Amino acid sequence: MHNKKRLDDKDLESFPGLGPKSKLKLLQIGISRISDLILFLPSFLIDKTKMTDISNVENASKCIFIGNITKIFKTKGFKPHLMLLVNVDDDIIQIRFIHKIIMYSKLRVDMKIRFSGIIYRRRNIFEIIHPEIEIIHDNKNLEKIIPYYKTKKLLSQNKLRSFIKYAYDYISQNPNEDIFNAGILAKLNIPHYLKALKDCHFPSSQDYTKANIDFEAGRKRFVLEELLAYKLVLSQSKKAFGKNKSYKFIIEEDMKQDFIKNLPFELTYSQCDAINDIEKSFLTGSPTKRLLQGDVGSGKTVVAAIASYYVVKSNLQAVILVPTEILCDQHLETFRKLFSSYDIKIEVLKGNLKSSTKKSIIAEIQDGTINIIIATHAILQKNIIFQKLGLIIIDEQHKFGIKQRIKLIQKKTSAANEPHQLFLSATPIPRSLSLVLYEGLDYTIIDELPKNRKTIKTKLSKNSERNDLYENINKIIKNNEQVFWVCSCIDYTESLEAEYVSGVYDFLCEKFNNIKINILHSKAGNNENKKSINNFISGKTQILVCTTMIEVGVDVPNATCIVVEDSERFGLAQLHQLRGRVGRGNKQSYCYLIYKESISETAYARIKSLESHSNGFKIAEEDLKLRGAGEYLGNRQSGYNDNLKIASPEDIIVNFDLIKNSQKEILLLDKEKKDMLIKRWRKNTQEEIQL
Ligand code: ADP
Ligand code: MG
């Protein structure tokens, strides 16, 4: 028992051959304990028996050879390179070491070596720089199948393998009972802990196919372990969190109807359902943590407003955290309109306020004069205290990190009551994925767009064939409607063949010479951007050339066209978000996705799917198929990589049923085993888990 506990905790200090430098490098790839090391699984196995055919080799391709060293020499100069010439089937391959010559001092002429790397054709010779090298001694059989680890090039494969070998030996020599009992192993159809480790790191089969089958089975074991550990933490902390107390808001049917009747539109069924869900959780007496997912333009803001309304009616305060100042101003306007017939004080707090204004707003937050505050991260400063905070709303939730969320929660004003939390998100993800990733959250989907919406006509357009596009832009502008023109870069970038804001601006000014155009991007000053966006909102300008800064929130119903330059450079989710900037009123809207001729087939298929799909959930599924969920979600968007070390979104989807069906058994494990599982995957509290 003692050993097992120490194993997960034991750090790497006592490792032989592991100095502070290696330790630091291991830390950079997320390894600080023995268990991290052993669970640092290879990405795939390499078949080292398949030698490259030198007569058929392509420039800059991966290759592997066995040959004899025929010559060793150093180049001249201040920092000489170490060069080897190697005879491979009577062809000569040159190997170059640019630094760390000392590391290769064991190499001698006539030695037989196996080496692998990227091969380049130089004038009349093949060259490989810094290959992986193994010396073939007389009697030694070389390993045929070896794992490949993603080390960010911080450590050599050999070095990492030797550390892992040591850790594995250490573990396998000590008593090591599996956390999972035989019943669970059978149910999940996975190997024992030690066997799984061995099959991942030290394939024993000489047959590549067989070794891969074992590797996949071993990897699956750890994927499931990690996901089950993740779910375990979420369910534990949901339980703990549910024990907290929170405010029961005053919610009365006639006051609700009064509010709804004043809206300039009729709520969709989906919006009504979402409001009902939210009301229910506001009445339970324990704090809500609810994720409200709805496609761009589905009308989440008004739902947030109704939630805030209950808070104010209950003599409490609501805060709405938004990612940009533009959105701050926009929400202020929306909220003030929605609440115009009520005596409710709504203000904004953001970075670029005059300091006297800021001071008085902060004071009014503290004395309770302000009922609803719409704020950027400026609200997170320590000195800002609420009189009585009842509800936290985080808009565009994926734009915020976990630390910011926690800072906001810490602003609670009553020790007895936690504020309720509502997260708004427009990144639709497939249901099975969200069930695992968001286990601890209540979850509402708005899956309906307001009735007046017309499907946005989406067209792919080749970079060189823009005549149709310009014609249509002319029409749109004649109609007094407006255009967003999005670029992936602000400035000219030599390494990228991408359109950039200032270049497109100049071009458009010339092309449409009697039209007013502004630009908007993060390098322009705050004031300038404010002017640009206000000009656009008020209709003073017809085209806004911008970066993805407009991706979140911006609501200009008169904008009916969005043009995206180099659209293949964006993720589908992002393109979908961008497209959501138009089609917000009842006019027919257009989205032009421009692509370069050099586009790859898969990239083309990807953006092409936007032509036929307008539903964010469908697009999510499509993108999953085409590129995998990791890329769809992006790191930042899902906080995904912070939560899980090895399991990918695809792993979640593939193993969804298994995870769901084995949850019970995991909950039945004794406490010590549960703790071990959680510790092994370093999942401590829910606060560590990023939404
Ligand atoms: P998102 O969900 O992307 O945040 P918004 O809340 O900004 O969407 O709403 C988009 C637009 O749709 C706004 O102009 C809003 O006034 C309008 N809207 C919201 N709900 C409805 C509805 N039920 N019917 C018609 N228009 C609506
Ligand atoms: Mg919104």
CSV table of N, CA and C in Angstrom, one decimal, residues 2-125:
chain,number,residue,atom,x,y,z
A,2,HIS,N,1.9,1.2,0.9
A,2,HIS,CA,2.7,2.4,1.0
A,2,HIS,C,3.4,2.8,-0.3
A,3,ASN,N,3.9,1.7,-1.0
A,3,ASN,CA,4.5,2.0,-2.3
A,3,ASN,C,3.7,2.6,-3.3
A,4,LYS,N,2.4,2.2,-3.3
A,4,LYS,CA,1.5,2.7,-4.4
A,4,LYS,C,1.3,4.2,-4.2
A,5,LYS,N,1.1,4.5,-2.9
A,5,LYS,CA,0.8,5.9,-2.7
A,5,LYS,C,2.0,6.8,-3.1
A,6,ARG,N,3.2,6.3,-2.7
A,6,ARG,CA,4.4,7.1,-2.9
A,6,ARG,C,4.6,7.2,-4.4
A,7,LEU,N,4.3,6.2,-5.1
A,7,LEU,CA,4.6,6.2,-6.5
A,7,LEU,C,4.0,7.4,-7.3
A,8,ASP,N,2.7,7.6,-7.0
A,8,ASP,CA,2.1,8.7,-7.7
A,8,ASP,C,2.6,10.1,-7.4
A,9,ASP,N,3.1,10.2,-6.1
A,9,ASP,CA,3.6,11.5,-5.7
A,9,ASP,C,5.1,11.7,-6.0
A,10,LYS,N,5.8,10.6,-6.0
A,10,LYS,CA,7.2,10.7,-6.1
A,10,LYS,C,7.7,11.6,-7.2
A,11,ASP,N,8.5,12.6,-6.9
A,11,ASP,CA,9.0,13.4,-8.0
A,11,ASP,C,10.2,12.8,-8.6
A,12,LEU,N,10.8,13.6,-9.5
A,12,LEU,CA,11.9,12.9,-10.3
A,12,LEU,C,13.3,13.2,-9.8
A,13,GLU,N,13.4,13.8,-8.6
A,13,GLU,CA,14.7,14.1,-8.0
A,13,GLU,C,15.6,12.9,-8.0
A,14,SER,N,15.1,11.7,-7.6
A,14,SER,CA,16.0,10.6,-7.3
A,14,SER,C,16.3,9.8,-8.5
A,15,PHE,N,15.9,10.3,-9.7
A,15,PHE,CA,16.2,9.6,-10.9
A,15,PHE,C,17.7,9.6,-11.3
A,16,PRO,N,18.3,8.5,-11.7
A,16,PRO,CA,19.7,8.5,-12.1
A,16,PRO,C,19.7,9.2,-13.5
A,17,GLY,N,20.8,9.9,-13.7
A,17,GLY,CA,21.0,10.5,-15.0
A,17,GLY,C,20.1,11.7,-15.3
A,18,LEU,N,19.4,12.2,-14.3
A,18,LEU,CA,18.4,13.2,-14.5
A,18,LEU,C,18.8,14.5,-13.8
A,19,GLY,N,19.5,15.3,-14.4
A,19,GLY,CA,20.0,16.6,-13.8
A,19,GLY,C,18.9,17.6,-13.8
A,20,PRO,N,19.2,18.8,-13.2
A,20,PRO,CA,18.2,19.9,-13.2
A,20,PRO,C,17.8,20.3,-14.6
A,21,LYS,N,18.7,20.2,-15.6
A,21,LYS,CA,18.4,20.6,-17.0
A,21,LYS,C,17.3,19.7,-17.6
A,22,SER,N,17.6,18.4,-17.4
A,22,SER,CA,16.6,17.5,-18.0
A,22,SER,C,15.2,17.6,-17.2
A,23,LYS,N,15.4,17.8,-15.9
A,23,LYS,CA,14.2,18.0,-15.1
A,23,LYS,C,13.3,19.1,-15.6
A,24,LEU,N,14.0,20.2,-15.9
A,24,LEU,CA,13.3,21.4,-16.4
A,24,LEU,C,12.6,21.1,-17.8
A,25,LYS,N,13.3,20.4,-18.6
A,25,LYS,CA,12.8,20.1,-19.9
A,25,LYS,C,11.6,19.1,-19.8
A,26,LEU,N,11.7,18.2,-18.9
A,26,LEU,CA,10.5,17.3,-18.7
A,26,LEU,C,9.3,18.1,-18.2
A,27,LEU,N,9.6,19.1,-17.3
A,27,LEU,CA,8.6,19.9,-16.8
A,27,LEU,C,7.9,20.7,-17.9
A,28,GLN,N,8.7,21.1,-18.9
A,28,GLN,CA,8.1,21.8,-20.0
A,28,GLN,C,7.2,21.0,-20.8
A,29,ILE,N,7.3,19.6,-20.8
A,29,ILE,CA,6.4,18.8,-21.5
A,29,ILE,C,5.4,18.2,-20.5
A,30,GLY,N,5.3,18.8,-19.3
A,30,GLY,CA,4.2,18.4,-18.4
A,30,GLY,C,4.6,17.3,-17.5
A,31,ILE,N,5.8,16.9,-17.3
A,31,ILE,CA,6.2,15.8,-16.5
A,31,ILE,C,6.9,16.2,-15.2
A,32,SER,N,6.3,16.0,-14.1
A,32,SER,CA,7.1,16.3,-12.9
A,32,SER,C,7.1,15.2,-11.9
A,33,ARG,N,6.3,14.2,-12.1
A,33,ARG,CA,6.3,13.0,-11.2
A,33,ARG,C,6.5,11.7,-12.0
A,34,ILE,N,6.8,10.7,-11.3
A,34,ILE,CA,7.0,9.4,-11.9
A,34,ILE,C,5.7,9.0,-12.7
A,35,SER,N,4.6,9.3,-12.1
A,35,SER,CA,3.4,8.9,-12.8
A,35,SER,C,3.1,9.7,-14.1
A,36,ASP,N,3.6,11.0,-14.1
A,36,ASP,CA,3.5,11.7,-15.3
A,36,ASP,C,4.3,11.1,-16.4
A,37,LEU,N,5.5,10.7,-16.0
A,37,LEU,CA,6.5,10.1,-16.9
A,37,LEU,C,5.9,8.9,-17.6
A,38,ILE,N,5.4,8.0,-16.7
A,38,ILE,CA,5.0,6.7,-17.2
A,38,ILE,C,3.7,6.9,-18.0
A,39,LEU,N,2.9,7.9,-17.8
A,39,LEU,CA,1.7,8.1,-18.5
A,39,LEU,C,1.9,9.1,-19.7
A,40,PHE,N,3.1,9.4,-20.0
A,40,PHE,CA,3.5,10.2,-21.2
A,40,PHE,C,3.5,9.2,-22.3
A,41,LEU,N,2.4,9.0,-23.0
A,41,LEU,CA,2.3,7.9,-23.9
A,41,LEU,C,2.9,8.3,-25.3
A,42,PRO,N,3.4,7.3,-26.0
A,42,PRO,CA,3.9,7.7,-27.4
A,42,PRO,C,2.7,8.0,-28.3
A,43,SER,N,3.0,8.8,-29.3
A,43,SER,CA,2.0,9.1,-30.3
A,43,SER,C,1.7,8.0,-31.2
A,44,PHE,N,2.7,7.2,-31.6
A,44,PHE,CA,2.6,6.1,-32.4
A,44,PHE,C,3.8,5.2,-32.4
A,45,LEU,N,3.8,4.1,-33.0
A,45,LEU,CA,4.9,3.2,-33.1
A,45,LEU,C,5.6,3.3,-34.4
A,46,ILE,N,6.9,3.2,-34.4
A,46,ILE,CA,7.6,3.3,-35.7
A,46,ILE,C,8.1,1.9,-36.1
A,47,ASP,N,7.9,1.5,-37.3
A,47,ASP,CA,8.4,0.2,-37.8
A,47,ASP,C,9.8,0.4,-38.3
A,48,LYS,N,10.8,-0.1,-37.6
A,48,LYS,CA,12.1,0.2,-38.0
A,48,LYS,C,12.7,-0.9,-38.9
A,49,THR,N,11.8,-1.8,-39.3
A,49,THR,CA,12.3,-2.9,-40.2
A,49,THR,C,12.1,-2.5,-41.6
A,50,LYS,N,11.3,-1.5,-41.9
A,50,LYS,CA,11.0,-1.1,-43.2
A,50,LYS,C,12.1,-0.1,-43.7
A,51,MET,N,13.2,-0.6,-44.3
A,51,MET,CA,14.2,0.4,-44.7
A,51,MET,C,13.8,1.1,-45.9
A,52,THR,N,14.3,2.4,-46.0
A,52,THR,CA,14.0,3.2,-47.2
A,52,THR,C,14.8,2.7,-48.4
A,53,ASP,N,14.2,2.7,-49.5
A,53,ASP,CA,14.9,2.3,-50.7
A,53,ASP,C,15.6,3.6,-51.3
A,54,ILE,N,16.9,3.6,-51.2
A,54,ILE,CA,17.6,4.8,-51.5
A,54,ILE,C,17.4,5.2,-53.0
A,55,SER,N,17.2,4.3,-53.9
A,55,SER,CA,17.1,4.6,-55.3
A,55,SER,C,15.7,5.3,-55.6
A,56,ASN,N,14.9,5.3,-54.6
A,56,ASN,CA,13.5,5.8,-54.8
A,56,ASN,C,13.1,6.9,-53.9
A,57,VAL,N,14.1,7.5,-53.3
A,57,VAL,CA,13.8,8.4,-52.2
A,57,VAL,C,13.4,9.8,-52.7
A,58,GLU,N,12.4,10.4,-52.0
A,58,GLU,CA,12.0,11.8,-52.3
A,58,GLU,C,12.7,12.8,-51.5
A,59,ASN,N,12.9,13.9,-52.0
A,59,ASN,CA,13.5,15.0,-51.3
A,59,ASN,C,12.7,15.4,-50.1
A,60,ALA,N,13.3,15.6,-48.9
A,60,ALA,CA,12.7,16.1,-47.7
A,60,ALA,C,11.7,15.1,-47.2
A,61,SER,N,11.9,13.8,-47.4
A,61,SER,CA,11.0,12.8,-46.9
A,61,SER,C,11.7,12.1,-45.7
A,62,LYS,N,10.8,11.5,-44.9
A,62,LYS,CA,11.3,10.7,-43.7
A,62,LYS,C,12.0,9.4,-44.2
A,63,CYS,N,13.1,9.0,-43.6
A,63,CYS,CA,13.7,7.8,-44.1
A,63,CYS,C,14.4,7.1,-43.0
A,64,ILE,N,14.7,5.8,-43.2
A,64,ILE,CA,15.5,5.1,-42.3
A,64,ILE,C,16.5,4.1,-43.0
A,65,PHE,N,17.7,4.1,-42.6
A,65,PHE,CA,18.7,3.3,-43.3
A,65,PHE,C,19.6,2.5,-42.4
A,66,ILE,N,20.2,1.4,-42.9
A,66,ILE,CA,21.3,0.8,-42.1
A,66,ILE,C,22.5,0.9,-43.0
A,67,GLY,N,23.7,1.3,-42.5
A,67,GLY,CA,24.9,1.4,-43.3
A,67,GLY,C,26.1,1.4,-42.5
A,68,ASN,N,27.3,1.5,-43.2
A,68,ASN,CA,28.6,1.5,-42.5
A,68,ASN,C,29.2,2.9,-42.6
A,69,ILE,N,29.8,3.3,-41.5
A,69,ILE,CA,30.4,4.6,-41.6
A,69,ILE,C,31.7,4.5,-42.3
A,70,THR,N,31.9,5.3,-43.4
A,70,THR,CA,33.2,5.2,-44.1
A,70,THR,C,34.1,6.3,-43.8
A,71,LYS,N,33.6,7.4,-43.3
A,71,LYS,CA,34.5,8.6,-43.1
A,71,LYS,C,33.9,9.5,-42.0
A,72,ILE,N,34.7,10.0,-41.1
A,72,ILE,CA,34.3,11.0,-40.1
A,72,ILE,C,35.2,12.2,-40.2
A,73,PHE,N,34.7,13.3,-40.3
A,73,PHE,CA,35.5,14.5,-40.4
A,73,PHE,C,34.8,15.8,-39.9
A,74,LYS,N,35.5,16.8,-39.6
A,74,LYS,CA,34.9,18.0,-39.1
A,74,LYS,C,35.1,19.1,-40.2
A,75,THR,N,34.0,19.9,-40.4
A,75,THR,CA,34.2,21.0,-41.3
A,75,THR,C,35.1,22.1,-40.7
A,76,LYS,N,35.6,23.0,-41.6
A,76,LYS,CA,36.5,24.0,-41.1
A,76,LYS,C,35.6,25.1,-40.5
A,77,GLY,N,36.3,26.0,-39.8
A,77,GLY,CA,35.6,27.2,-39.3
A,77,GLY,C,35.5,27.3,-37.8
A,78,PHE,N,34.9,28.3,-37.4
A,78,PHE,CA,34.8,28.7,-35.9
A,78,PHE,C,34.0,27.6,-35.2
A,79,LYS,N,32.8,27.3,-35.8
A,79,LYS,CA,32.0,26.3,-35.2
A,79,LYS,C,31.8,25.1,-36.1
A,80,PRO,N,32.8,24.2,-36.1
A,80,PRO,CA,32.8,23.1,-37.1
A,80,PRO,C,31.6,22.2,-36.9
A,81,HIS,N,31.2,21.6,-38.0
A,81,HIS,CA,30.1,20.6,-38.0
A,81,HIS,C,30.8,19.2,-38.0
A,82,LEU,N,30.2,18.3,-37.4
A,82,LEU,CA,30.8,16.9,-37.5
A,82,LEU,C,30.0,16.2,-38.6
A,83,MET,N,30.8,15.6,-39.5
A,83,MET,CA,30.3,15.0,-40.7
A,83,MET,C,30.6,13.5,-40.7
A,84,LEU,N,29.6,12.7,-41.2
A,84,LEU,CA,29.8,11.3,-41.4
A,84,LEU,C,29.5,11.0,-42.8
A,85,LEU,N,30.2,10.1,-43.4
A,85,LEU,CA,29.8,9.5,-44.7
A,85,LEU,C,29.4,8.1,-44.4
A,86,VAL,N,28.3,7.7,-44.8
A,86,VAL,CA,27.8,6.3,-44.5
A,86,VAL,C,27.5,5.6,-45.9
A,87,ASN,N,28.0,4.4,-46.0
A,87,ASN,CA,27.7,3.6,-47.2
A,87,ASN,C,26.4,2.8,-47.0
A,88,VAL,N,25.4,3.1,-47.8
A,88,VAL,CA,24.2,2.3,-47.7
A,88,VAL,C,24.0,1.6,-49.1
A,89,ASP,N,24.2,0.4,-49.2
A,89,ASP,CA,24.1,-0.4,-50.4
A,89,ASP,C,24.8,0.3,-51.6
A,90,ASP,N,26.1,0.7,-51.2
A,90,ASP,CA,27.0,1.3,-52.2
A,90,ASP,C,26.6,2.7,-52.6
A,91,ASP,N,25.6,3.3,-52.0
A,91,ASP,CA,25.3,4.7,-52.2
A,91,ASP,C,25.9,5.4,-50.9
A,92,ILE,N,26.3,6.7,-51.1
A,92,ILE,CA,26.8,7.4,-49.9
A,92,ILE,C,25.8,8.4,-49.4
A,93,ILE,N,25.5,8.3,-48.1
A,93,ILE,CA,24.7,9.3,-47.5
A,93,ILE,C,25.5,10.1,-46.5
A,94,GLN,N,25.3,11.4,-46.5
A,94,GLN,CA,26.1,12.3,-45.6
A,94,GLN,C,25.3,12.7,-44.4
A,95,ILE,N,25.9,12.6,-43.2
A,95,ILE,CA,25.2,13.0,-42.0
A,95,ILE,C,25.9,14.2,-41.4
A,96,ARG,N,25.1,15.1,-41.0
A,96,ARG,CA,25.7,16.4,-40.5
A,96,ARG,C,25.2,16.6,-39.1
A,97,PHE,N,26.2,16.9,-38.2
A,97,PHE,CA,25.8,17.3,-36.8
A,97,PHE,C,26.2,18.7,-36.6
A,98,ILE,N,25.3,19.6,-36.3
A,98,ILE,CA,25.7,21.0,-36.3
A,98,ILE,C,26.2,21.5,-34.9
A,99,HIS,N,25.7,20.8,-33.9
A,99,HIS,CA,26.2,21.1,-32.6
A,99,HIS,C,26.3,19.9,-31.7
A,100,LYS,N,26.7,20.0,-30.5
A,100,LYS,CA,26.8,18.9,-29.6
A,100,LYS,C,27.6,17.8,-30.2
A,101,ILE,N,28.7,18.1,-30.8
A,101,ILE,CA,29.6,17.1,-31.4
A,101,ILE,C,30.0,16.0,-30.4
A,102,ILE,N,30.2,16.5,-29.2
A,102,ILE,CA,30.7,15.6,-28.1
A,102,ILE,C,29.7,14.4,-27.9
A,103,MET,N,28.4,14.6,-28.2
A,103,MET,CA,27.5,13.5,-28.0
A,103,MET,C,27.7,12.3,-28.9
A,104,TYR,N,28.4,12.6,-30.0
A,104,TYR,CA,28.6,11.5,-31.0
A,104,TYR,C,30.0,11.0,-31.0
A,105,SER,N,30.7,11.2,-29.9
A,105,SER,CA,32.2,10.9,-29.9
A,105,SER,C,32.4,9.4,-30.0
A,106,LYS,N,31.3,8.6,-29.7
A,106,LYS,CA,31.5,7.1,-29.7
A,106,LYS,C,31.5,6.6,-31.1
A,107,LEU,N,31.2,7.4,-32.1
A,107,LEU,CA,31.1,6.8,-33.5
A,107,LEU,C,32.5,6.7,-34.1
A,108,ARG,N,32.7,5.6,-34.8
A,108,ARG,CA,34.0,5.3,-35.4
A,108,ARG,C,33.8,4.8,-36.8
A,109,VAL,N,34.8,5.0,-37.6
A,109,VAL,CA,34.8,4.4,-39.0
A,109,VAL,C,34.6,2.9,-38.9
A,110,ASP,N,33.8,2.4,-39.9
A,110,ASP,CA,33.5,0.9,-40.0
A,110,ASP,C,32.4,0.5,-39.1
A,111,MET,N,31.9,1.3,-38.2
A,111,MET,CA,30.8,0.9,-37.4
A,111,MET,C,29.5,0.8,-38.3
A,112,LYS,N,28.7,-0.2,-37.9
A,112,LYS,CA,27.4,-0.3,-38.6
A,112,LYS,C,26.4,0.4,-37.8
A,113,ILE,N,25.6,1.3,-38.5
A,113,ILE,CA,24.6,2.1,-37.7
A,113,ILE,C,23.2,2.0,-38.4
A,114,ARG,N,22.2,2.2,-37.6
A,114,ARG,CA,20.9,2.4,-38.2
A,114,ARG,C,20.6,3.9,-37.9
A,115,PHE,N,20.1,4.6,-38.9
A,115,PHE,CA,19.8,6.0,-38.6
A,115,PHE,C,18.6,6.4,-39.4
A,116,SER,N,17.9,7.4,-38.8
A,116,SER,CA,16.6,7.9,-39.4
A,116,SER,C,16.5,9.4,-39.3
A,117,GLY,N,15.8,10.0,-40.2
A,117,GLY,CA,15.6,11.4,-40.2
A,117,GLY,C,15.0,11.9,-41.5
A,118,ILE,N,15.1,13.2,-41.7
A,118,ILE,CA,14.6,13.8,-43.0
A,118,ILE,C,15.8,13.9,-44.0
A,119,ILE,N,15.6,13.4,-45.1
A,119,ILE,CA,16.7,13.4,-46.1
A,119,ILE,C,16.5,14.5,-47.1
A,120,TYR,N,17.7,15.1,-47.4
A,120,TYR,CA,17.6,16.2,-48.4
A,120,TYR,C,18.6,15.9,-49.5
A,121,ARG,N,18.3,16.2,-50.7
A,121,ARG,CA,19.2,16.0,-51.8
A,121,ARG,C,20.0,17.3,-52.0
A,122,ARG,N,21.3,17.3,-51.7
A,122,ARG,CA,22.2,18.4,-52.0
A,122,ARG,C,22.8,18.1,-53.4
A,123,ARG,N,23.4,19.1,-53.9
A,123,ARG,CA,23.9,18.9,-55.3
A,123,ARG,C,24.1,17.5,-55.8
A,124,ASN,N,25.1,16.8,-55.2
A,124,ASN,CA,25.3,15.4,-55.7
A,124,ASN,C,25.3,14.4,-54.6
A,125,ILE,N,24.8,14.8,-53.5
A,125,ILE,CA,24.8,13.8,-52.4
A,125,ILE,C,23.5,14.0,-51.6
